[in-house]
XYZ file of C-alpha atoms in Angstrom:
193
model
C -14.180 -122.530 36.867
C -17.522 -122.508 38.668
C -18.421 -125.413 40.922
C -20.518 -128.025 39.186
C -23.407 -129.244 41.246
C -25.425 -132.310 40.479
C -27.983 -134.039 42.630
C -29.864 -137.268 43.124
C -31.606 -136.933 39.769
C -28.233 -136.902 37.995
C -27.004 -140.017 39.789
C -30.275 -141.866 39.185
C -30.099 -140.957 35.484
C -26.441 -142.039 35.341
C -27.343 -145.422 36.817
C -30.214 -145.889 34.364
C -28.124 -144.717 31.393
C -25.398 -147.164 32.387
C -27.931 -149.995 32.412
C -29.232 -148.902 28.999
C -25.713 -148.707 27.617
C -24.658 -152.251 28.479
C -22.997 -153.497 25.297
C -24.692 -156.483 23.631
C -23.230 -159.763 24.853
C -21.687 -158.118 27.886
C -22.647 -158.090 31.515
C -20.553 -155.024 32.226
C -22.393 -151.718 31.801
C -20.358 -148.927 30.236
C -20.347 -146.350 33.021
C -17.281 -144.693 31.479
C -19.192 -143.949 28.277
C -22.209 -142.275 29.875
C -20.170 -140.366 32.448
C -17.759 -139.319 29.711
C -20.551 -137.614 27.790
C -21.851 -135.979 30.985
C -18.347 -134.779 31.806
C -17.995 -133.068 28.425
C -21.393 -131.356 28.837
C -20.689 -130.203 32.396
C -17.129 -129.169 31.522
C -18.546 -126.848 28.881
C -20.786 -125.142 31.429
C -23.875 -127.224 30.715
C -26.594 -127.769 33.269
C -27.475 -130.931 35.141
C -30.460 -131.329 32.784
C -28.179 -131.126 29.748
C -25.774 -133.673 31.254
C -28.680 -136.035 31.984
C -30.015 -135.600 28.455
C -26.551 -136.302 27.023
C -26.245 -139.526 28.986
C -29.717 -140.727 27.967
C -29.331 -139.785 24.285
C -26.006 -141.589 24.146
C -27.211 -144.657 26.042
C -30.540 -145.003 24.264
C -28.766 -145.410 20.908
C -27.792 -148.956 21.899
C -31.211 -150.169 22.982
C -34.875 -149.488 22.809
C -36.429 -147.177 25.313
C -39.775 -145.429 24.952
C -40.388 -141.713 25.167
C -42.821 -142.393 27.977
C -40.185 -144.249 29.997
C -37.691 -141.439 29.431
C -40.258 -138.856 30.586
C -41.093 -140.884 33.701
C -37.449 -141.441 34.612
C -35.939 -138.008 33.995
C -38.823 -135.547 33.747
C -40.631 -133.711 30.952
C -38.081 -130.972 30.279
C -35.115 -133.318 30.110
C -37.168 -135.730 27.969
C -37.932 -132.906 25.509
C -34.216 -132.171 25.321
C -33.500 -135.874 24.705
C -36.062 -135.878 21.863
C -34.589 -132.737 20.277
C -31.004 -134.050 20.491
C -31.927 -137.494 19.181
C -33.710 -135.928 16.196
C -30.813 -133.539 15.541
C -28.227 -136.323 15.594
C -30.411 -138.399 13.273
C -30.915 -135.429 10.910
C -27.959 -133.028 11.352
C -29.585 -130.372 9.159
C -31.844 -129.642 12.163
C -28.768 -128.343 13.968
C -28.345 -125.680 11.308
C -31.555 -123.773 12.059
C -33.790 -125.334 14.701
C -31.421 -126.135 17.555
C -30.992 -123.961 20.629
C -27.840 -123.811 22.775
C -28.615 -126.821 25.026
C -29.290 -129.039 21.974
C -26.112 -127.823 20.279
C -24.050 -128.408 23.442
C -25.377 -131.941 24.016
C -24.978 -132.920 20.351
C -21.464 -131.458 20.290
C -20.530 -133.341 23.478
C -21.799 -136.653 22.112
C -20.079 -136.100 18.753
C -16.810 -135.134 20.458
C -16.895 -138.096 22.819
C -17.693 -140.516 19.965
C -14.961 -139.102 17.723
C -12.412 -139.278 20.547
C -13.345 -142.922 21.133
C -12.912 -143.667 17.420
C -9.496 -141.990 17.403
C -8.461 -144.211 20.339
C -9.724 -147.304 18.488
C -7.868 -146.316 15.312
C -4.677 -145.851 17.334
C -5.170 -149.212 19.051
C -6.362 -151.334 16.101
C -5.554 -149.272 13.037
C -8.085 -148.602 10.317
C -9.727 -151.966 11.044
C -11.613 -150.040 13.762
C -13.994 -148.830 11.045
C -15.225 -152.400 10.471
C -17.565 -152.092 13.478
C -19.679 -149.465 11.704
C -22.616 -150.534 9.518
C -21.731 -147.824 6.976
C -18.529 -147.567 4.901
C -15.588 -145.631 6.406
C -15.901 -142.773 3.922
C -19.490 -142.208 5.003
C -18.487 -142.331 8.677
C -15.873 -139.635 8.096
C -18.290 -137.579 5.974
C -20.849 -137.693 8.794
C -18.279 -136.437 11.292
C -17.197 -133.707 8.856
C -20.796 -132.605 8.410
C -21.577 -132.583 12.135
C -18.377 -130.753 13.020
C -18.944 -128.115 10.325
C -22.493 -127.360 11.487
C -21.622 -127.407 15.178
C -18.595 -125.198 14.621
C -20.690 -122.675 12.672
C -23.488 -122.632 15.239
C -21.375 -122.693 18.401
C -18.626 -120.394 17.160
C -16.490 -119.014 19.932
C -19.110 -119.402 22.645
C -17.671 -122.759 23.686
C -14.469 -124.760 23.707
C -16.329 -127.673 22.130
C -16.099 -126.170 18.634
C -12.274 -126.071 18.425
C -12.023 -129.439 20.184
C -14.353 -130.958 17.570
C -12.199 -129.590 14.754
C -9.038 -130.889 16.383
C -10.366 -134.419 16.916
C -11.688 -134.529 13.338
C -8.280 -133.482 11.993
C -6.653 -136.174 14.126
C -9.119 -138.791 12.890
C -8.586 -137.837 9.258
C -4.803 -137.908 9.734
C -4.705 -141.279 11.535
C -7.298 -143.169 9.500
C -5.871 -144.851 6.436
C -9.021 -144.737 4.340
C -7.987 -147.378 1.786
C -7.165 -149.871 4.551
C -10.357 -148.962 6.414
C -12.483 -149.542 3.309
C -10.825 -152.909 2.686
C -11.408 -154.007 6.305
C -15.006 -152.811 6.188
C -15.672 -154.747 2.966
C -14.266 -157.930 4.480
C -16.482 -157.509 7.555
C -19.677 -156.490 5.768
C -19.696 -157.279 2.049
C -17.500 -160.346 1.724
C -18.989 -161.924 4.857
C -22.494 -161.799 3.364
């Protein structure tokens, strides 16, 4: 494996992403989350720019940050990559035709890291873990299925992310008891209203 080199820009972006990713109601920033995404990107042979983009895309989902601020903090090229990845994760059909390798790698890393976290939550709390999502459990699983299918098709055998995505999806589908998850989600979202 080639040596991975990152510099001051990476560490500054990691600090900022950690601040952006502080969970609501918590004082503790989630450094593990942003570094986890960066680790997946770098472990797949991604560049420092891709790792930075992965951290910012992941962290900016929990708060509001402007495109201008992103550009000023991490540079124009990384900001363009953040924009492309954010759009692709919002509309996965963009991954099918428009995405280049860096966008595919960052989106795959974020999807893999998120799915792995959900598998850990399902193991820890059972299917009740799905109650934290605003959408029903079936839709959550369908979204993962869709993302994994597109990313697997587009990445093929050029990366280890594709088989890892398929494996974590299979594990999630096996461990999640959909009927229990739907019942827990309804209690948290429908019955509570």
